[in-house]
Amino acid sequence: MLDKTARSASSRADQSPLVIRRVDVIPVALPLKTPMSMAGVTITDAQNVLVRVEAADGSVGWGEAASAPTMTGDTLGGLVAAVRDHLAPMLVGQDAHDWKTLRPALHRALLGNGGAHSAVEMAVLDLAGRASGIRMIDLVGRARRASVKPMWLLGNKTAEADVAEAHARQKQGFEFFKLKIGVKPLAKEIAIAFAVRDALPKTPLCADANCGLTLAAARSYVEKTRKARLMFVEQPLAYDDIDGLKKLTRATKVPIGIDEGIHSLADIETNAKAGAGGVSLKLIKLGGISAALDAANLCKRLGLSVNIAAKIAESSISSAAALHLACGVPNVDWGVSLTHFYLAEDLVRRPLPLANGSVALPQGPGLGIEVDEAAVARFRVR
Ligand SMILES: [Mg+2]
């Protein structure tokens, strides 16, 4: 795939090659603690793909991507086929330290497929980081913060249940909440925003409709919840409704966030021109941490707010990568959603902990987590 000149030019002189000898693609189904309902879908278990990259010396790196039929179009079978049939054969025999050269070749060979590309990049960088004793973020950028304060998603059937859950999570240290809207009748969604605001008068609060509102409903929601002081309302309209977004942003001062509508840097520019106040960056949408860092730098240039999120739900493998990203971007003023907290069981020996309201960037090499291969085997889809 790569000529010898390109390979030797990008190899580090002080490192011996880290030749990839094997790539395994492992589909898993991870049960959530409780089902999560959002517009268009209820998730009871996370159907994710794991990528295990093994070097000739036996060292291993891990990556993960969530299937997301309503966000990226990635199905579990599609993710497996993309990695197994297209990306893995290009990796075997290559030097993992040459990631900056390998990456564009992989993206040229397989367009789209952000989840598959992200999981592969994560695994190769985890491997390369472990071999060289370098954290993942330091391989692709630099850490600008040592920890983040994660948000918690609320999506219960009643206001009482959302308030009770918010109080319980607040006791654990969560200090930022996102309401999942676009599921219940609008009047009820509005009442819930006020109920949660009354219960948490000083806590940052936002709402995410996951494309679930019409323009009229979105206008009504942002207008009628103004006194609930939502920091932003995310993806109220269909992912590609740019005209609707223009009309909505002209009609309100409440910042509108875009999530499902962002799959590329061009999408960020388009939505910014239509008046979006910020975007949600996910590794699976952008195609990995390198592209997501580029996206975050573009957001800074455009003056957009940024939320970093894992998909509901990804284990501490992918949540660690989201954490590296969140600690490396110029700005993450709209919060960070780490979703291993929603899983009944994790795939690592020490799930990323919440301590004093923050999750710290792991200090170990690569992703900084230790995968529990017995747990991987237990949740493998056969
Ligand atoms: Mg969202």
Short mmCIF file of C-alpha atoms and ligand atoms in Angstrom, two decimals:
data_model
loop_
_atom_site.label_atom_id
_atom_site.label_comp_id
_atom_site.label_asym_id
_atom_site.label_seq_id
_atom_site.Cartn_x
_atom_site.Cartn_y
_atom_site.Cartn_z
CA MET A 1 0.00 0.00 0.00
CA LEU A 2 2.74 2.46 0.96
CA ASP A 3 6.01 2.74 -0.83
CA LYS A 4 9.18 2.29 1.18
CA THR A 5 10.14 5.96 0.81
CA ALA A 6 6.92 7.17 2.41
CA ARG A 7 7.25 4.63 5.18
CA SER A 8 10.86 5.38 6.07
CA ALA A 9 10.27 9.13 5.81
CA SER A 10 7.56 9.05 8.46
CA SER A 11 9.13 6.44 10.76
CA ARG A 12 10.78 7.76 13.87
CA ALA A 13 14.50 7.17 13.72
CA ASP A 14 14.60 6.17 17.37
CA GLN A 15 11.86 3.57 17.16
CA SER A 16 11.95 0.05 15.87
CA PRO A 17 9.02 -0.79 13.57
CA LEU A 18 5.78 -1.86 15.19
CA VAL A 19 4.54 -4.16 12.47
CA ILE A 20 0.85 -5.03 12.62
CA ARG A 21 0.44 -8.78 12.19
CA ARG A 22 -3.24 -9.24 12.99
CA VAL A 23 -6.49 -7.24 13.16
CA ASP A 24 -9.57 -8.71 14.85
CA VAL A 25 -13.05 -7.25 14.53
CA ILE A 26 -15.32 -8.14 17.44
CA PRO A 27 -19.03 -7.19 17.53
CA VAL A 28 -20.41 -6.83 21.05
CA ALA A 29 -23.80 -6.09 22.64
CA LEU A 30 -23.44 -4.21 25.93
CA PRO A 31 -26.56 -3.92 28.15
CA LEU A 32 -27.46 -0.46 29.43
CA LYS A 33 -28.35 0.03 33.10
CA THR A 34 -31.73 1.35 31.95
CA PRO A 35 -33.09 1.81 28.41
CA MET A 36 -32.52 5.29 26.91
CA SER A 37 -35.39 6.77 24.86
CA MET A 38 -34.67 9.55 22.41
CA ALA A 39 -36.48 10.76 19.33
CA GLY A 40 -36.58 7.95 16.78
CA VAL A 41 -35.09 5.17 18.89
CA THR A 42 -34.99 3.45 22.28
CA ILE A 43 -31.66 1.83 23.11
CA THR A 44 -31.59 -1.16 25.49
CA ASP A 45 -28.17 -2.46 24.61
CA ALA A 46 -25.25 -0.88 22.82
CA GLN A 47 -24.26 -2.74 19.67
CA ASN A 48 -20.65 -1.80 19.15
CA VAL A 49 -17.68 -3.04 17.20
CA LEU A 50 -14.28 -3.53 18.82
CA VAL A 51 -11.05 -3.52 16.85
CA ARG A 52 -8.08 -5.40 18.33
CA VAL A 53 -4.79 -4.68 16.58
CA GLU A 54 -1.84 -6.94 17.40
CA ALA A 55 1.79 -6.23 16.56
CA ALA A 56 4.48 -8.76 15.69
CA ASP A 57 5.92 -8.42 19.20
CA GLY A 58 2.56 -9.44 20.71
CA SER A 59 1.57 -5.97 21.94
CA VAL A 60 -2.09 -5.02 21.44
CA GLY A 61 -4.16 -1.87 20.86
CA TRP A 62 -7.94 -1.50 21.13
CA GLY A 63 -10.54 0.62 19.40
CA GLU A 64 -14.33 0.81 19.58
CA ALA A 65 -17.20 2.35 17.66
CA ALA A 66 -20.92 2.30 18.36
CA SER A 67 -23.35 1.39 15.63
CA ALA A 68 -25.64 4.35 15.08
CA PRO A 69 -28.24 3.70 12.38
CA THR A 70 -30.07 7.00 13.10
CA MET A 71 -26.90 9.11 13.37
CA THR A 72 -24.16 7.83 11.07
CA GLY A 73 -26.08 5.09 9.27
CA ASP A 74 -23.58 2.57 10.64
CA THR A 75 -25.08 -0.81 11.48
CA LEU A 76 -23.21 -3.45 13.44
CA GLY A 77 -22.88 -5.66 10.37
CA GLY A 78 -21.75 -2.70 8.28
CA LEU A 79 -19.06 -1.76 10.80
CA VAL A 80 -17.76 -5.34 10.91
CA ALA A 81 -17.64 -5.61 7.12
CA ALA A 82 -15.97 -2.20 6.70
CA VAL A 83 -13.13 -3.09 9.06
CA ARG A 84 -12.79 -6.79 8.21
CA ASP A 85 -13.03 -6.53 4.43
CA HIS A 86 -11.58 -3.09 3.68
CA LEU A 87 -9.43 -1.56 6.45
CA ALA A 88 -7.88 -4.57 8.22
CA PRO A 89 -6.23 -6.00 5.06
CA MET A 90 -4.54 -2.63 4.47
CA LEU A 91 -3.18 -2.53 8.03
CA VAL A 92 -1.56 -5.96 8.21
CA GLY A 93 2.17 -5.68 7.54
CA GLN A 94 2.26 -1.91 8.16
CA ASP A 95 4.17 -0.06 10.90
CA ALA A 96 1.73 1.34 13.49
CA HIS A 97 4.15 4.22 14.13
CA ASP A 98 3.42 5.36 10.55
CA TRP A 99 -0.18 6.28 11.39
CA LYS A 100 0.01 9.75 9.85
CA THR A 101 0.84 8.16 6.49
CA LEU A 102 -1.51 5.21 6.85
CA ARG A 103 -4.56 7.27 7.76
CA PRO A 104 -5.10 9.15 4.48
CA ALA A 105 -4.59 5.95 2.51
CA LEU A 106 -7.34 4.22 4.51
CA HIS A 107 -9.72 7.16 4.02
CA ARG A 108 -9.04 7.18 0.27
CA ALA A 109 -9.77 3.45 0.10
CA LEU A 110 -13.07 3.67 2.01
CA LEU A 111 -15.20 6.81 1.98
CA GLY A 112 -17.57 7.61 4.83
CA ASN A 113 -17.76 4.81 7.40
CA GLY A 114 -16.75 7.17 10.19
CA GLY A 115 -17.32 4.58 12.90
CA ALA A 116 -15.06 2.01 11.27
CA HIS A 117 -12.32 4.56 10.60
CA SER A 118 -12.56 5.87 14.16
CA ALA A 119 -12.29 2.41 15.75
CA VAL A 120 -9.29 1.55 13.56
CA GLU A 121 -7.50 4.83 14.30
CA MET A 122 -8.16 4.38 18.03
CA ALA A 123 -6.71 0.85 18.01
CA VAL A 124 -3.59 1.80 16.03
CA LEU A 125 -2.91 4.88 18.18
CA ASP A 126 -3.48 2.83 21.36
CA LEU A 127 -0.95 0.29 20.08
CA ALA A 128 1.58 2.93 18.99
CA GLY A 129 1.13 4.86 22.24
CA ARG A 130 1.68 1.79 24.37
CA ALA A 131 4.80 0.84 22.44
CA SER A 132 6.30 4.31 22.80
CA GLY A 133 4.98 5.20 26.27
CA ILE A 134 2.98 8.16 24.92
CA ARG A 135 -0.64 9.07 25.67
CA MET A 136 -3.02 8.98 22.72
CA ILE A 137 -3.68 12.73 22.80
CA ASP A 138 0.06 13.44 22.69
CA LEU A 139 0.39 11.38 19.49
CA VAL A 140 -2.14 13.55 17.64
CA GLY A 141 -2.15 16.86 19.50
CA ARG A 142 -1.59 18.01 23.04
CA ALA A 143 -3.50 17.95 26.31
CA ARG A 144 -4.93 21.38 27.12
CA ARG A 145 -6.72 20.20 30.28
CA ALA A 146 -6.21 17.31 32.68
CA SER A 147 -9.86 16.47 33.33
CA VAL A 148 -13.41 17.28 32.26
CA LYS A 149 -16.75 17.57 34.05
CA PRO A 150 -19.14 15.14 32.34
CA MET A 151 -22.82 15.82 31.77
CA TRP A 152 -25.66 13.40 32.47
CA LEU A 153 -28.55 12.68 30.10
CA LEU A 154 -32.14 12.67 31.39
CA GLY A 155 -34.79 10.87 29.36
CA ASN A 156 -37.43 9.50 31.69
CA LYS A 157 -41.17 9.33 31.07
CA THR A 158 -42.08 11.90 33.76
CA ALA A 159 -40.76 15.13 35.24
CA GLU A 160 -40.71 13.51 38.68
CA ALA A 161 -38.46 10.73 37.45
CA ASP A 162 -36.11 13.19 35.69
CA VAL A 163 -35.88 15.33 38.84
CA ALA A 164 -35.25 12.29 41.05
CA GLU A 165 -32.55 11.03 38.69
CA ALA A 166 -30.96 14.48 38.43
CA HIS A 167 -30.75 14.75 42.22
CA ALA A 168 -29.28 11.26 42.53
CA ARG A 169 -26.66 11.98 39.86
CA GLN A 170 -25.89 15.36 41.36
CA LYS A 171 -24.98 13.57 44.60
CA GLN A 172 -22.53 11.45 42.58
CA GLY A 173 -20.92 14.60 41.21
CA PHE A 174 -22.65 15.35 37.90
CA GLU A 175 -23.10 19.10 37.50
CA PHE A 176 -24.43 19.45 33.94
CA PHE A 177 -27.62 17.86 32.57
CA LYS A 178 -29.08 17.31 29.12
CA LEU A 179 -32.78 16.67 28.61
CA LYS A 180 -33.67 14.24 25.85
CA ILE A 181 -36.68 15.84 24.14
CA GLY A 182 -38.69 15.26 20.98
CA VAL A 183 -40.21 12.09 22.42
CA LYS A 184 -43.16 13.24 24.55
CA PRO A 185 -45.93 15.77 23.74
CA LEU A 186 -44.40 19.27 23.51
CA ALA A 187 -46.30 20.71 26.49
CA LYS A 188 -44.91 17.91 28.63
CA GLU A 189 -41.36 18.47 27.35
CA ILE A 190 -41.69 22.16 28.25
CA ALA A 191 -43.08 21.34 31.72
CA ILE A 192 -40.14 18.97 32.32
CA ALA A 193 -37.63 21.69 31.42
CA PHE A 194 -39.16 23.93 34.12
CA ALA A 195 -39.43 21.10 36.65
CA VAL A 196 -35.74 20.21 36.26
CA ARG A 197 -34.75 23.90 36.27
CA ASP A 198 -36.72 24.48 39.49
CA ALA A 199 -35.07 21.45 41.08
CA LEU A 200 -31.57 22.53 39.96
CA PRO A 201 -31.68 26.33 39.92
CA LYS A 202 -27.96 26.90 39.26
CA THR A 203 -26.95 23.82 37.26
CA PRO A 204 -26.15 24.06 33.55
CA LEU A 205 -29.01 22.51 31.61
CA CYS A 206 -29.53 21.89 27.89
CA ALA A 207 -31.90 19.87 25.69
CA ASP A 208 -31.40 17.53 22.74
CA ALA A 209 -34.24 16.73 20.33
CA ASN A 210 -32.31 14.28 18.11
CA CYS A 211 -34.05 15.66 14.97
CA GLY A 212 -37.45 15.08 16.61
CA LEU A 213 -39.18 18.49 16.26
CA THR A 214 -40.89 20.33 13.43
CA LEU A 215 -39.86 23.95 12.86
CA ALA A 216 -43.09 25.15 14.52
CA ALA A 217 -42.54 22.87 17.52
CA ALA A 218 -38.90 23.92 17.81
CA ARG A 219 -39.84 27.61 17.77
CA SER A 220 -42.48 26.99 20.40
CA TYR A 221 -40.08 24.98 22.60
CA VAL A 222 -37.23 27.52 22.58
CA GLU A 223 -39.65 30.41 23.15
CA LYS A 224 -41.64 28.80 25.96
CA THR A 225 -38.56 27.42 27.79
CA ARG A 226 -36.66 30.74 27.76
CA LYS A 227 -37.11 31.24 31.49
CA ALA A 228 -35.76 27.72 32.11
CA ARG A 229 -32.42 29.14 30.87
CA LEU A 230 -31.34 26.25 28.64
CA MET A 231 -27.72 26.73 27.65
CA PHE A 232 -28.54 25.40 24.15
CA VAL A 233 -31.05 23.25 22.28
CA GLU A 234 -29.41 20.53 20.20
CA GLN A 235 -30.55 19.26 16.82
CA PRO A 236 -34.20 20.28 17.06
CA LEU A 237 -34.77 19.76 13.32
CA ALA A 238 -33.93 17.09 10.76
CA TYR A 239 -30.17 16.71 10.22
CA ASP A 240 -30.32 18.25 6.74
CA ASP A 241 -32.94 20.97 7.30
CA ILE A 242 -30.63 23.94 6.77
CA ASP A 243 -33.46 26.26 5.66
CA GLY A 244 -35.40 25.41 8.79
CA LEU A 245 -32.30 26.04 10.89
CA LYS A 246 -31.89 29.49 9.33
CA LYS A 247 -35.50 30.35 10.15
CA LEU A 248 -35.18 29.05 13.70
CA THR A 249 -31.91 30.82 14.50
CA ARG A 250 -33.31 34.09 13.14
CA ALA A 251 -36.33 33.72 15.42
CA THR A 252 -34.55 33.02 18.71
CA LYS A 253 -31.56 34.03 20.79
CA VAL A 254 -31.36 30.56 22.36
CA PRO A 255 -28.23 28.95 20.88
CA ILE A 256 -29.01 26.03 18.58
CA GLY A 257 -26.58 23.10 18.56
CA ILE A 258 -26.04 20.66 15.71
CA ASP A 259 -25.21 16.99 16.21
CA GLU A 260 -26.74 14.60 13.65
CA GLY A 261 -26.07 17.26 10.97
CA ILE A 262 -22.29 17.16 11.44
CA HIS A 263 -20.31 14.53 9.55
CA SER A 264 -17.56 16.64 8.05
CA LEU A 265 -15.81 19.98 8.30
CA ALA A 266 -17.98 21.21 5.42
CA ASP A 267 -21.10 20.40 7.48
CA ILE A 268 -19.75 22.52 10.33
CA GLU A 269 -19.29 25.51 7.99
CA THR A 270 -22.76 25.05 6.47
CA ASN A 271 -24.50 24.89 9.83
CA ALA A 272 -22.47 27.81 11.21
CA LYS A 273 -23.58 29.93 8.23
CA ALA A 274 -27.18 28.96 9.00
CA GLY A 275 -26.81 30.40 12.48
CA ALA A 276 -25.89 27.38 14.62
CA GLY A 277 -24.27 28.42 17.90
CA GLY A 278 -22.30 25.25 18.42
CA VAL A 279 -21.80 21.64 17.46
CA SER A 280 -21.49 18.24 19.04
CA LEU A 281 -18.35 16.40 17.95
CA LYS A 282 -18.33 12.62 18.07
CA LEU A 283 -15.50 10.37 16.96
CA ILE A 284 -17.82 8.11 14.97
CA LYS A 285 -19.23 11.03 12.98
CA LEU A 286 -15.93 12.65 12.06
CA GLY A 287 -14.03 9.39 11.48
CA GLY A 288 -11.62 9.46 14.43
CA ILE A 289 -9.69 11.67 16.80
CA SER A 290 -7.44 13.30 14.17
CA ALA A 291 -10.44 14.52 12.17
CA ALA A 292 -12.31 15.51 15.33
CA LEU A 293 -9.37 17.67 16.43
CA ASP A 294 -9.41 19.35 13.01
CA ALA A 295 -13.15 19.92 13.48
CA ALA A 296 -12.61 21.45 16.92
CA ASN A 297 -9.98 23.83 15.53
CA LEU A 298 -12.42 24.85 12.80
CA CYS A 299 -15.08 25.49 15.47
CA LYS A 300 -12.65 27.79 17.24
CA ARG A 301 -12.06 29.77 14.03
CA LEU A 302 -15.80 30.02 13.44
CA GLY A 303 -16.56 31.00 17.03
CA LEU A 304 -18.74 27.95 17.63
CA SER A 305 -19.32 26.35 21.00
CA VAL A 306 -18.32 22.69 21.29
CA ASN A 307 -19.77 19.64 22.97
CA ILE A 308 -17.79 16.39 22.92
CA ALA A 309 -19.85 13.24 23.14
CA ALA A 310 -19.58 9.49 22.95
CA LYS A 311 -22.61 7.71 21.50
CA ILE A 312 -25.09 6.05 23.84
CA ALA A 313 -23.40 3.91 24.84
CA GLU A 314 -19.71 3.21 24.39
CA SER A 315 -17.48 1.40 26.90
CA SER A 316 -14.47 2.94 28.63
CA ILE A 317 -12.45 2.09 25.48
CA SER A 318 -14.22 4.62 23.29
CA SER A 319 -15.12 6.88 26.21
CA ALA A 320 -11.37 7.11 26.96
CA ALA A 321 -10.78 8.24 23.38
CA ALA A 322 -13.58 10.83 23.73
CA LEU A 323 -11.90 11.98 26.95
CA HIS A 324 -8.52 12.35 25.18
CA LEU A 325 -10.33 14.42 22.53
CA ALA A 326 -12.17 16.52 25.14
CA CYS A 327 -8.86 17.25 26.90
CA GLY A 328 -7.17 18.17 23.61
CA VAL A 329 -9.65 20.51 21.93
CA PRO A 330 -9.30 24.31 22.24
CA ASN A 331 -12.74 24.69 23.75
CA VAL A 332 -15.39 22.39 25.23
CA ASP A 333 -17.81 24.93 26.71
CA TRP A 334 -20.95 22.89 25.94
CA GLY A 335 -19.89 19.92 28.00
CA VAL A 336 -18.71 16.37 27.62
CA SER A 337 -20.85 13.26 27.47
CA LEU A 338 -19.02 10.07 28.46
CA THR A 339 -21.36 7.15 28.04
CA HIS A 340 -19.68 4.20 29.79
CA PHE A 341 -21.55 5.44 32.87
CA TYR A 342 -24.79 4.17 31.29
CA LEU A 343 -23.57 0.58 30.81
CA ALA A 344 -24.47 -2.24 33.19
CA GLU A 345 -20.95 -3.64 32.67
CA ASP A 346 -17.81 -2.20 31.13
CA LEU A 347 -15.09 -3.82 29.04
CA VAL A 348 -12.08 -2.54 30.99
CA ARG A 349 -10.62 -3.50 34.35
CA ARG A 350 -11.00 0.00 35.85
CA PRO A 351 -13.80 1.97 34.18
CA LEU A 352 -13.03 5.68 33.91
CA PRO A 353 -13.99 7.01 37.36
CA LEU A 354 -15.91 10.14 38.30
CA ALA A 355 -14.11 11.86 41.19
CA ASN A 356 -15.15 15.21 42.64
CA GLY A 357 -17.31 15.86 39.60
CA SER A 358 -14.52 15.26 37.10
CA VAL A 359 -13.12 12.49 34.97
CA ALA A 360 -9.34 12.68 34.68
CA LEU A 361 -7.40 12.06 31.49
CA PRO A 362 -5.73 8.66 31.98
CA GLN A 363 -1.97 9.01 32.37
CA GLY A 364 -1.03 5.59 30.98
CA PRO A 365 0.25 5.18 27.41
CA GLY A 366 -2.16 4.94 24.47
CA LEU A 367 -5.75 5.18 25.65
CA GLY A 368 -4.60 4.53 29.21
CA ILE A 369 -7.11 1.74 29.90
CA GLU A 370 -6.73 -2.03 30.38
CA VAL A 371 -9.21 -4.07 28.38
CA ASP A 372 -10.74 -7.07 30.16
CA GLU A 373 -10.66 -9.73 27.42
CA ALA A 374 -12.92 -12.03 29.47
CA ALA A 375 -15.60 -9.30 29.46
CA VAL A 376 -15.12 -8.86 25.72
CA ALA A 377 -15.69 -12.59 25.22
CA ARG A 378 -18.78 -12.49 27.44
CA PHE A 379 -20.51 -9.77 25.43
CA ARG A 380 -19.35 -10.89 21.98
CA VAL A 381 -22.16 -11.26 19.46
CA ARG A 382 -21.92 -14.59 17.65
MG MG B 1 -27.19 14.78 20.36
#
